Structure formats: C-alpha cells, structure tokens
Coordinates of C-alpha atoms in Angstrom, one line a residue:
X19 CA 71.6 58.6 181.9
X20 CA 68.5 60.2 181.3
X21 CA 68.4 63.8 178.8
X22 CA 64.6 64.2 178.9
X23 CA 64.4 68.2 179.4
X24 CA 68.2 68.3 178.9
X25 CA 69.6 68.8 175.5
X26 CA 71.4 65.8 174.1
X27 CA 73.8 65.7 170.7
X28 CA 72.6 63.2 169.3
X29 CA 74.2 62.5 165.0
X30 CA 71.2 62.2 162.7
X31 CA 68.7 63.9 165.8
X32 CA 67.9 67.3 165.3
X33 CA 66.6 68.3 168.7
X34 CA 69.5 66.6 171.0
X35 CA 72.9 68.7 171.8
X36 CA 75.9 68.6 174.2
X37 CA 75.9 64.4 174.5
X38 CA 77.1 61.6 171.8
X39 CA 73.3 59.3 172.1
X40 CA 74.4 56.0 173.0
X41 CA 70.6 54.3 172.5
X42 CA 67.1 53.7 174.8
X43 CA 66.7 52.6 178.4
X44 CA 64.2 53.0 180.7
X45 CA 61.2 51.3 179.9
X46 CA 60.2 50.2 177.2
X47 CA 63.9 51.0 176.2
X48 CA 62.4 54.7 175.3
X49 CA 64.3 56.9 177.8
X50 CA 67.6 58.0 175.4
X51 CA 70.7 57.8 177.0
X52 CA 73.6 59.7 175.9
X53 CA 77.5 60.2 176.6
X54 CA 77.6 64.1 178.1
X55 CA 80.6 66.0 176.1
X56 CA 81.8 68.0 178.2
X57 CA 82.4 64.5 180.7
X58 CA 84.0 62.5 177.9
X59 CA 86.9 63.3 178.7
X60 CA 87.0 61.8 181.9
X61 CA 87.6 58.0 180.3
X62 CA 85.7 55.5 180.0
X63 CA 85.0 51.7 179.7
X64 CA 83.2 49.1 177.0
X65 CA 83.3 45.7 178.1
X66 CA 81.6 42.3 177.3
X67 CA 82.1 38.8 175.5
X68 CA 82.8 37.8 172.0
X69 CA 80.1 37.8 170.7
X70 CA 77.4 40.6 172.6
X71 CA 78.0 43.6 170.5
X72 CA 81.3 45.6 171.7
X73 CA 82.5 46.4 167.2
X74 CA 79.1 48.1 167.3
X75 CA 79.4 50.2 170.6
X76 CA 82.7 51.7 169.7
X77 CA 81.5 52.3 166.2
X78 CA 78.3 54.3 166.9
X79 CA 80.9 56.4 169.9
X80 CA 82.9 56.8 167.0
X81 CA 80.2 58.4 164.9
X82 CA 78.3 60.5 167.9
X83 CA 82.4 61.9 168.7
X84 CA 82.7 63.0 164.8
X85 CA 80.0 64.5 164.4
X86 CA 80.2 66.3 166.9
X87 CA 83.6 67.7 166.1
X88 CA 85.7 65.6 167.8
X89 CA 88.8 63.6 166.5
X90 CA 88.0 59.6 166.8
X91 CA 91.2 57.5 166.8
X92 CA 90.5 53.5 167.4
X93 CA 92.2 50.1 166.4
X94 CA 90.4 48.2 163.6
X95 CA 91.2 45.0 165.2
X96 CA 88.9 42.4 163.4
X97 CA 88.9 44.8 160.1
X98 CA 85.1 46.1 160.3
X99 CA 85.4 49.3 161.0
X100 CA 86.4 50.5 157.7
X101 CA 82.6 50.7 157.1
X102 CA 82.7 54.1 158.9
X103 CA 84.3 55.4 156.1
X104 CA 80.8 54.6 154.0
X105 CA 76.8 55.2 154.4
X106 CA 74.5 52.3 156.0
X107 CA 72.2 51.0 152.9
X108 CA 68.7 49.9 152.2
X109 CA 70.2 47.5 150.8
X110 CA 71.4 45.8 153.6
X111 CA 70.2 42.6 155.6
X112 CA 70.2 44.2 158.5
X113 CA 68.1 47.5 157.8
X114 CA 64.9 46.4 158.9
X115 CA 66.5 45.6 162.2
X116 CA 68.3 48.9 161.9
X117 CA 65.0 51.0 161.9
X118 CA 63.0 48.8 163.7
X119 CA 65.1 49.5 166.3
X120 CA 65.6 53.3 166.1
X121 CA 61.7 53.5 166.0
X122 CA 62.2 51.7 168.9
X123 CA 64.6 54.2 171.4
X124 CA 63.1 57.1 169.7
X125 CA 65.3 57.6 167.1
X126 CA 63.2 59.5 164.7
X127 CA 66.1 60.8 162.6
X128 CA 68.0 57.8 162.5
X129 CA 69.9 58.3 158.6
X130 CA 72.8 56.9 156.8
X131 CA 75.7 58.2 156.5
X132 CA 79.8 58.2 156.0
X133 CA 82.2 60.0 158.1
X134 CA 85.3 61.4 157.3
X135 CA 87.9 58.8 158.1
X136 CA 91.8 58.7 158.1
X137 CA 93.8 54.9 157.2
X138 CA 96.9 54.1 159.6
X139 CA 99.3 51.3 158.9
X140 CA 102.6 50.2 161.3
X141 CA 102.5 48.2 158.0
X142 CA 102.1 50.5 155.6
X143 CA 100.5 48.4 153.0
X144 CA 96.5 49.2 154.2
X145 CA 97.1 53.1 155.2
X146 CA 99.0 55.5 155.7
X147 CA 102.9 54.1 157.0
X148 CA 102.8 55.3 160.7
X149 CA 106.2 55.9 162.4
X150 CA 108.2 57.2 165.5
X151 CA 111.6 57.6 166.5
X152 CA 113.3 54.8 168.4
X153 CA 114.4 58.4 170.9
X154 CA 111.1 59.2 171.3
X155 CA 109.8 55.5 172.0
X156 CA 112.7 55.6 174.9
X157 CA 114.1 52.8 176.8
X158 CA 110.9 52.0 179.1
X159 CA 108.6 51.7 176.4
X160 CA 111.7 49.2 174.1
X161 CA 112.2 47.4 176.9
X162 CA 108.5 46.4 176.9
X163 CA 108.8 46.1 173.3
X164 CA 111.3 43.6 173.8
X165 CA 110.8 41.8 176.8
X166 CA 113.8 42.7 178.4
X167 CA 114.9 42.0 181.7
X168 CA 116.1 44.4 184.7
X169 CA 119.8 43.7 183.4
X170 CA 119.1 44.1 179.8
X171 CA 116.6 47.2 180.3
X172 CA 119.6 48.7 182.3
X173 CA 121.8 48.7 179.3
X174 CA 119.7 49.9 177.2
X175 CA 119.7 52.6 179.5
X176 CA 122.9 53.4 179.2
X177 CA 122.7 52.9 175.4
X178 CA 119.9 56.2 175.2
X179 CA 122.3 57.7 178.0
X180 CA 125.8 57.8 175.5
X181 CA 123.1 58.9 172.7
X182 CA 122.1 62.1 174.5
X183 CA 126.4 62.3 175.2
X184 CA 127.5 61.9 172.3
X185 CA 125.1 63.4 170.3
X186 CA 124.1 60.3 168.0
X187 CA 119.8 60.9 167.0
X188 CA 119.0 57.2 167.7
X189 CA 116.2 57.0 164.8
X190 CA 115.6 53.5 163.6
X191 CA 116.9 50.1 164.4
X192 CA 119.7 50.3 162.9
X193 CA 121.4 53.2 164.3
X194 CA 120.4 51.1 168.1
X195 CA 122.0 48.6 166.6
X196 CA 125.1 50.2 165.4
X197 CA 125.2 51.5 168.9
X198 CA 124.7 48.7 170.8
X199 CA 127.8 47.6 169.2
X200 CA 129.9 51.0 170.3
X201 CA 128.2 50.1 173.8
X202 CA 129.7 46.8 173.6
X203 CA 133.6 47.7 172.3
X204 CA 133.7 50.1 174.9
X205 CA 132.1 47.7 177.5
X206 CA 135.2 47.9 179.7
X207 CA 135.5 51.7 180.5
X208 CA 131.4 52.4 180.8
X209 CA 131.2 49.7 183.2
X210 CA 133.9 52.1 185.9
X211 CA 131.2 54.5 184.8
X212 CA 127.6 53.0 184.4
X213 CA 128.0 49.4 186.3
X214 CA 128.6 45.5 184.9
X215 CA 128.3 46.1 180.6
X216 CA 128.2 42.5 179.8
X217 CA 128.6 41.1 176.3
X218 CA 125.9 38.5 177.0
X219 CA 123.4 41.3 177.9
X220 CA 124.4 42.9 175.0
X221 CA 124.2 39.9 173.1
X222 CA 120.5 38.9 174.0
X223 CA 119.3 42.8 173.0
X224 CA 120.4 42.0 169.6
X225 CA 118.9 39.0 169.0
X226 CA 115.5 40.2 169.9
X227 CA 116.2 43.8 167.9
X228 CA 116.4 40.7 165.3
X229 CA 113.2 39.4 165.9
X230 CA 110.9 42.5 166.0
X231 CA 112.7 43.0 163.1
X232 CA 111.4 40.2 161.1
X233 CA 108.1 40.4 162.7
X234 CA 107.7 44.0 160.5
X235 CA 108.6 46.0 163.8
X236 CA 111.6 47.5 161.7
X237 CA 109.2 49.5 159.5
X238 CA 107.0 51.2 163.2
X239 CA 111.4 53.2 163.7
X240 CA 112.2 55.5 161.2
X241 CA 111.6 59.6 160.0
X242 CA 109.1 61.0 158.7
X243 CA 107.5 60.2 162.4
X244 CA 103.7 61.4 162.8
X245 CA 103.0 64.6 163.9
X246 CA 100.5 64.3 166.8
X247 CA 98.5 67.4 164.9
X248 CA 97.5 65.1 162.3
X249 CA 95.7 62.7 163.7
X250 CA 93.5 66.2 165.9
X251 CA 92.2 67.3 162.1
X252 CA 88.3 68.0 161.6
X253 CA 86.5 68.0 157.6
X254 CA 85.3 71.3 156.1
X255 CA 81.9 70.4 157.3
X256 CA 83.4 70.2 161.2
X257 CA 83.1 66.7 161.7
X258 CA 86.4 65.7 163.8
X259 CA 88.2 63.1 161.4
X260 CA 88.0 59.3 162.3
X261 CA 91.5 57.3 163.0
X262 CA 92.2 54.0 162.0
X263 CA 95.1 51.7 163.4
X264 CA 94.8 48.7 160.9
X265 CA 95.7 46.2 163.5
X266 CA 94.4 43.1 161.8
X267 CA 97.8 41.7 160.7
X268 CA 99.2 43.8 163.3
X269 CA 97.4 41.5 166.4
X270 CA 99.9 38.7 165.1
X271 CA 102.7 41.1 166.8
X272 CA 99.8 41.9 169.9
X273 CA 102.8 43.3 171.9
X274 CA 103.7 45.4 169.4
X275 CA 100.3 47.0 168.7
X276 CA 100.2 47.9 172.8
X277 CA 103.6 49.2 173.1
X278 CA 102.2 51.5 170.0
X279 CA 99.3 52.9 171.4
X280 CA 100.7 53.5 174.4
X281 CA 104.0 55.5 172.8
X282 CA 100.9 57.3 171.5
X283 CA 98.8 57.8 174.5
X284 CA 102.3 59.2 176.4
X285 CA 102.9 61.0 173.3
X286 CA 99.7 62.6 173.3
X287 CA 100.4 63.0 177.4
X288 CA 103.6 64.7 177.1
X289 CA 102.7 67.3 174.1
X290 CA 99.9 68.5 174.4
X291 CA 99.3 71.6 176.3
X292 CA 96.5 72.0 179.6
X293 CA 92.9 73.1 178.7
X294 CA 91.6 72.1 182.0
X295 CA 87.6 71.4 181.8
X296 CA 87.0 71.7 178.3
X297 CA 83.1 71.6 176.7
X298 CA 84.0 68.8 174.7
X299 CA 87.2 66.9 174.0
X300 CA 90.4 67.6 171.8
X301 CA 90.2 64.0 171.0
X302 CA 89.0 60.6 172.1
X303 CA 91.3 57.4 172.4
X304 CA 89.9 54.2 171.9
X305 CA 92.1 50.9 173.3
X306 CA 91.0 47.7 172.0
X307 CA 92.3 44.3 172.9
X308 CA 93.2 46.6 176.2
X309 CA 93.9 43.4 178.1
X310 CA 97.3 43.3 176.0
X311 CA 98.3 46.1 177.3
X312 CA 98.4 44.9 180.7
X313 CA 99.4 41.7 180.8
X314 CA 102.7 40.8 182.3
X315 CA 103.4 44.1 182.0
X316 CA 106.0 45.5 184.8
X317 CA 104.7 47.5 187.9
X318 CA 107.2 50.6 186.4
X319 CA 104.9 50.3 182.9
X320 CA 101.3 49.9 185.1
X321 CA 102.2 53.2 187.1
X322 CA 103.3 55.0 184.2
X323 CA 99.0 53.6 182.5
X324 CA 97.8 55.4 185.3
X325 CA 99.5 58.6 185.6
X326 CA 98.5 59.6 182.2
X327 CA 94.9 58.1 182.4
X328 CA 94.9 60.7 185.9
X329 CA 96.8 63.5 184.1
X330 CA 95.6 63.2 180.3
X331 CA 91.9 64.6 180.9
X332 CA 93.0 68.1 181.8
X333 CA 94.4 67.8 177.9
X334 CA 90.9 67.2 176.7
X335 CA 92.0 63.4 175.8
X336 CA 89.5 61.0 176.6
X337 CA 90.7 57.3 176.5
X338 CA 88.3 53.9 176.0
X339 CA 89.3 50.7 176.9
X340 CA 87.7 48.3 175.5
X341 CA 87.9 44.5 176.8
X342 CA 85.9 41.4 177.0
X343 CA 86.4 41.7 181.2
X344 CA 87.0 44.7 183.5
X345 CA 89.4 42.7 185.5
X346 CA 91.6 43.2 182.9
X347 CA 91.9 46.3 183.7
X348 CA 94.4 46.9 187.1
X349 CA 92.2 48.5 189.8
X350 CA 93.6 52.0 189.8
X351 CA 93.3 52.7 186.2
X352 CA 89.3 50.8 186.1
X353 CA 88.5 53.7 189.1
X354 CA 89.1 56.3 186.4
X355 CA 86.6 54.7 183.8
X356 CA 83.6 57.1 184.9
X357 CA 81.6 56.6 181.3
X358 CA 80.8 52.7 181.4
X359 CA 78.6 50.4 178.2
X360 CA 78.6 47.1 180.4
X361 CA 78.1 44.3 177.1
X362 CA 76.7 40.9 178.4
X363 CA 79.4 38.5 180.4
X364 CA 79.2 35.2 180.4
X365 CA 79.3 33.1 184.1
X366 CA 80.4 29.0 183.4
X367 CA 82.3 28.6 185.9
X368 CA 83.0 30.4 190.1
X369 CA 85.6 33.1 189.1
X370 CA 83.6 34.5 186.0
X371 CA 80.8 34.0 189.0
X372 CA 82.9 36.2 190.8
X373 CA 84.1 38.6 187.9
X374 CA 80.4 39.1 186.9
X375 CA 79.9 40.1 190.5
X376 CA 82.0 42.2 190.8
X377 CA 81.8 44.0 188.1
X378 CA 78.6 44.8 189.1
X379 CA 79.3 45.8 192.1
X380 CA 81.1 49.1 190.6
X381 CA 78.1 50.4 189.3
X382 CA 75.4 52.7 191.4
X383 CA 72.4 50.7 191.8
X384 CA 69.3 50.9 190.3
X385 CA 66.3 50.0 192.0
X386 CA 64.2 48.5 188.8
X387 CA 66.6 45.4 188.3
X388 CA 70.0 43.3 189.8
X389 CA 72.9 44.9 187.9
X390 CA 73.7 41.3 188.1
X391 CA 71.1 39.2 186.7
X392 CA 70.9 42.6 183.7
X393 CA 75.1 41.6 182.7
X394 CA 74.4 38.1 182.7
X395 CA 70.7 38.4 180.7
X396 CA 71.3 41.5 178.4
X397 CA 71.3 40.5 174.3
X398 CA 73.3 41.1 171.3
X399 CA 73.3 45.2 171.4
X400 CA 71.8 46.1 174.5
X401 CA 74.6 46.8 177.7
X402 CA 74.2 47.7 181.6
X403 CA 74.8 51.6 180.9
X404 CA 76.6 54.3 183.7
X405 CA 77.7 57.9 182.7
X406 CA 78.6 60.9 184.2
X407 CA 75.9 63.2 185.2
X408 CA 76.0 66.9 186.6
X409 CA 79.5 67.5 188.8
X410 CA 80.8 63.7 187.6
X411 CA 79.0 61.5 189.8
X412 CA 78.3 58.2 188.1
X413 CA 75.0 57.6 186.9
X414 CA 72.7 55.2 187.4
X415 CA 73.0 52.2 186.1
X416 CA 70.5 51.4 182.8
X417 CA 69.6 48.6 181.3
X418 CA 69.7 50.2 176.9
X419 CA 69.3 49.2 173.8
X420 CA 72.5 50.2 171.9
X421 CA 71.4 52.5 168.4
X422 CA 71.9 51.1 165.0
X423 CA 75.2 52.5 163.5
X424 CA 74.6 55.1 160.9
X425 CA 78.0 54.2 158.9
X426 CA 77.5 51.0 157.1
X427 CA 78.3 47.6 159.5
X428 CA 81.5 45.5 158.0
X429 CA 84.2 46.4 155.7
X430 CA 84.4 48.3 152.9
X431 CA 86.1 47.1 149.7
X432 CA 89.9 47.6 148.8
X433 CA 89.2 49.9 145.9
X434 CA 87.0 52.3 148.4
X435 CA 89.5 51.8 151.3
X436 CA 92.4 53.2 148.5
X437 CA 90.3 55.9 147.4
X438 CA 90.0 57.2 150.6
X439 CA 93.6 57.0 151.6
X440 CA 94.5 59.2 148.0
X441 CA 91.7 62.0 149.7
X442 CA 93.4 61.8 153.2
X443 CA 94.2 65.5 153.9
X444 CA 98.0 64.0 154.9
X445 CA 97.7 61.6 151.6
X446 CA 102.0 61.4 150.1
X447 CA 103.7 63.4 153.7
X448 CA 104.2 60.0 155.2
X449 CA 104.7 57.5 152.4
X450 CA 108.4 58.6 151.6
X451 CA 111.1 57.3 154.4
X452 CA 113.8 60.4 155.2
X453 CA 116.8 58.4 155.7
X454 CA 118.6 61.1 158.1
X455 CA 122.5 61.2 159.8
X456 CA 121.9 59.4 162.5
X457 CA 123.6 57.3 164.7
X458 CA 124.4 54.9 162.2
X459 CA 126.4 57.3 159.7
X460 CA 128.2 58.4 162.5
X461 CA 129.7 55.5 164.0
X462 CA 130.7 54.2 160.4
X463 CA 131.9 57.7 159.5
X464 CA 134.4 57.2 162.8
X465 CA 134.8 53.7 162.1
X466 CA 136.3 54.1 158.2
X467 CA 138.1 57.3 159.9
X468 CA 139.8 55.0 162.8
X469 CA 140.5 52.5 160.0
X470 CA 141.9 55.3 157.6
X471 CA 144.6 56.5 160.5
X472 CA 145.3 52.8 160.8
X473 CA 146.5 52.3 157.3
X474 CA 148.5 55.9 157.3
X475 CA 149.8 54.3 160.6
X476 CA 151.2 51.4 158.7
X477 CA 152.3 52.9 155.6
X478 CA 154.4 55.8 157.8
X479 CA 155.5 52.6 159.4
X480 CA 156.8 50.9 156.7
X481 CA 158.4 53.7 155.3
X482 CA 160.4 54.4 158.6
X483 CA 161.1 51.3 158.0
X484 CA 162.3 51.6 154.4
X485 CA 165.0 54.2 155.7
X486 CA 166.7 52.2 158.4
X487 CA 167.1 49.6 155.6
X488 CA 169.0 52.0 153.3
X489 CA 170.9 54.0 155.8
X490 CA 172.1 50.6 156.9
X491 CA 172.7 49.1 153.1
X492 CA 174.9 52.5 153.2
X493 CA 176.3 52.0 156.4
X494 CA 177.7 48.8 155.7
X495 CA 180.8 48.8 154.3
X496 CA 181.5 51.8 156.5
X497 CA 185.0 50.7 158.7
X498 CA 182.8 52.1 162.0
X499 CA 180.0 49.7 160.9
X500 CA 180.5 46.9 163.3
X501 CA 181.6 49.3 166.3
X502 CA 178.0 51.6 165.6
X503 CA 176.1 48.2 165.6
X504 CA 178.1 46.4 169.6
X505 CA 177.4 50.3 170.6
X506 CA 173.7 50.2 169.5
X507 CA 172.9 47.2 170.8
X508 CA 174.9 47.8 173.7
X509 CA 172.7 51.1 174.8
X510 CA 169.3 49.5 173.4
X511 CA 170.3 47.0 176.1
X512 CA 170.5 49.2 179.0
X513 CA 168.3 51.2 178.0
X514 CA 165.1 50.2 177.7
X515 CA 162.3 48.7 179.9
X516 CA 160.7 45.4 179.9
X517 CA 157.5 47.6 179.2
X518 CA 159.1 49.5 176.5
X519 CA 160.0 46.5 174.5
X520 CA 156.5 44.9 175.0
X521 CA 155.0 48.5 174.3
X522 CA 157.3 48.5 171.2
X523 CA 156.2 45.3 170.1
X524 CA 152.3 45.6 170.3
X525 CA 152.7 49.1 168.7
X526 CA 154.6 47.1 166.4
X527 CA 151.8 44.4 165.6
X528 CA 149.2 47.1 165.9
X529 CA 150.8 49.1 162.6
X530 CA 151.3 45.8 161.0
X531 CA 149.0 44.3 158.7
X532 CA 147.1 42.0 161.6
X533 CA 146.4 45.3 163.6
X534 CA 144.8 46.5 160.5
X535 CA 142.1 43.8 160.6
X536 CA 141.7 44.0 164.3
X537 CA 141.0 46.9 163.9
X538 CA 139.3 47.1 160.6
X539 CA 137.5 44.2 162.7
X540 CA 136.4 45.7 165.6
X541 CA 135.1 49.2 163.9
X542 CA 134.5 49.1 160.7
X543 CA 133.2 45.5 160.1
X544 CA 129.6 45.9 161.1
X545 CA 129.1 49.2 159.2
X546 CA 130.7 47.7 156.0
X547 CA 128.5 44.5 156.6
X548 CA 125.4 47.0 155.8

C-alpha cells in the first residue's frame, strides 16, 4: 500500500498518521508501506517458514497498534516477546543493522522505546493467572479440548443441560467431575429422557479430565474469571496495553493453548457491543501457531471460527493469524484476512511448490515482479505485503523491508518481568483463587443429607424392632400369647403378596447396616474422598 500523499501512523515518526507503519517497499524500499487503522479490524495473516522473521513482524505490529492507542493480545510462544516492555539499546549487536535499515526505508525518527505490557499465564508462574469457568467454556470447546467422541460429547451436553436445570454452577473441574458422577448414578432415568447414557462413556470423559488436570489444565478453570475489560486497557499516555500470554511452557499442551485462545475470541464476540466500522480497532488479537486451531478440528468447530471471524470485526476486533503456511488456514477463513504479510516459503517438494503457487495467487498482481518468485526469494526481515486500501480493496502486492523494532529484541530478565507484573493495573486481582459454592458443594451436601437420612431411618427401624421385642417379651407369659401368635401368622400368610414381602425385605435391607453402606457408597463416597 502506498501512502505518499496520505498520512500514516508510525511509532516515532511524527509525520505519519492513521496507519501502522510496516516497512519500506517500491524501488530501493523507499516507499512507506502501512496498515490503515480503519481497516485493521478486517483481520490479517502473517505467514512464513521458520526463521524468516514472523516474530519481529508480530513485534512491530504490536508496537504500532499500541502507539495508536489500540490494546493488543498476543501469545509469546518462544519466550521472546517480553522484550516489548523494554526499550532497545544502542549496545545491542544489531543496533547498526537496525539504524541502517531505518535510514533505508525512510524511518527518520527511529528511536528505542518500551511499551506498556501486561503478562498473563494460564499456569500462574510468569504472569497474572488467567481463568474462565467450565460453564463459560461450554460443551463444544470442552469436547474439543478433551478430544471426545460424538457419543461422549452428547453426554457432556446432557451434563451441561442438567446443570442449568438443577441450578448447579459449573466453575471448576471438580464441579464437572461431581456432576458426571451424579449423571452416572441417575443414568437409567436420564436415558429415558435424553437417550443412552453409558457408564463407559462417562468413565472415558472422567479419564480425559484427569489427563487435563495432570497437564495443568485445572488451573484454567475457576474464579475470579478473566474480565474482558482488563485486556482492553490503555496507559496514562493513551497507548494501548500489550497483553502477552506466556505460552512457551503452555505449548507442551497445544490443544489447551488453542482452545483457550478460541474461547477468548468467542467471549469477545459474545460480550462486546456492535460498533460498526470504527476509526481504529478496540482490540487486535494475534493468534500465533494458528495451525494448532485447525488440526483435526471437527466441522462444527471450524464453522464456529468462520462465524466469529466474519462477524467479530463489527465489534471492533481485528484477528491476525500467524502460521508457517497460508494453507494451514481453511479457505473460507483465509478469504476474510484482508491484510497480509507473507515471509519466505521454501519449496523443496512438489507439494511445497503447489502451496507456494497457491499462496501467490491470493495476492493482487504487481507488474514489477513475479509474486511467486518474490515469496521464494525474500530474505530474513523482508516480506511480500498487501494491505487493504480505500473501500477495503486489497492493495497491490509489494516487496517490503520490515521496519526494525523500537523495543528490545529478545526476552527481558526475570526480575524485570516481576517488576512489570507488580506494576500492572490488574496486580492482585486474579492471584488468589476463590472457591465459591458450586456444583461440587451442592452435590456433596445432597450426598451428606441422603446419608444422614439413611442413618436416621436405620435408627428408627432399630427402635421399632426393640419395642417389638419388648412387647413380645411382656406378652410371653400371657395365656392368650400362643393363640395371638398363631392368629398373626395366619393373617400374615393370607394378606401379604409376593411383591409386598419383597418390598418389606428390600426396605429392611436398606435400613440395615449394609443398606447404609450402599447409600453412602453411591451418594457420599466421592465427596468424602475429596
């Protein structure tokens, strides 16, 4: 996109407004390339092979949006992006290379500066804990996270439906585990209403929940849950805060990582009001390692992502997918990504060449060069870019030298990170876990009440038996005792049917010691074991 006469926004460049400065294109890279803020909510793509400069592009885009007053949410997959919080340094080994590049692309006011950063961490180790509730996650995303079969997902939907009907809040994993036990105990009645509820499927879900718990997923669920307003803050100078999700360790559980980001995107879609076409986005959301979202994803989930991507722009949210190959993103979603930065793709196999050609065909042709050749040949820190122009028309593809970052390239020290966390506007808000009364506690009380009722019934039965024995003992020496007993046996034999006798025997057994154990085992064992 060419902005020779128009104004472009750029960190540190006072003569440019209304766009994020990306780099220099054209002959000798002297023509500024920018991403227009009023089209930034039309989404985007940053793609390229490993080591071609995607992380730096992500860094400079985050800087540009922040400086324009737009909050950003991104994932730090490699652990490098914490450097956004600290200015770059003239003592850095790439200082001369950065200043030379800045001069080449006309970045005359290039300076080093840090940006307001908020660190988040699902594991709660290197950032503020970030949580949601099981109910907010919902059965669709939870089924995706647990890799459930269709039948198992059906049972999970039944559990969520029952939680609503029975007034059982689902906040954390132990709530869901307790509810599934209750579903198993009542499976006969539930099967008549909802279809087959098998013990095997419930057991499979419980095992998946155990695996998730062992992977640290239990820390994702609970309260206080994340408030969306806390990732849409600006600092006193009006710069948008850059929210960094610490994901280097989280990538050991890729499905948990992808599901959390998709949940957050869905929450933004559900909760934010319509704003139409704003002058600049309310939030820009970067989805790094986007291929993890779509690998083996069921069609229902892909349809959900497509719906969110299509409609969330009217909420003022721009979504940018970062991945190695554009082919990682489904075609229907790829078609909605208007702003593109394509770093180099390697073509070692026939499949690679086919994908490279397909990637080139998605750009608007530039008569000065072959897009396919350019994607193959661009060096590190260089890319083929295409940004939306007036009326949302895709801009002509341009071979662009990406501008150098103003913040530190590489991670900050642990002490510096701790200082940023302590100075954060949400410091202390999410650190302490709150365990409210929810499904687990409610079902535990029901189990305790049932056990108490069984004990009381047993005690009453024992009292009645004792009174009966005392009565018989008192009548033993009565002269009519034998006649009464014979008469009683005769009436009992004639009056009691087989069903009545069976019922009496069952009730006697349930009110006895063995019966109390059964009731406790079914209703109370789970909760006392907690």
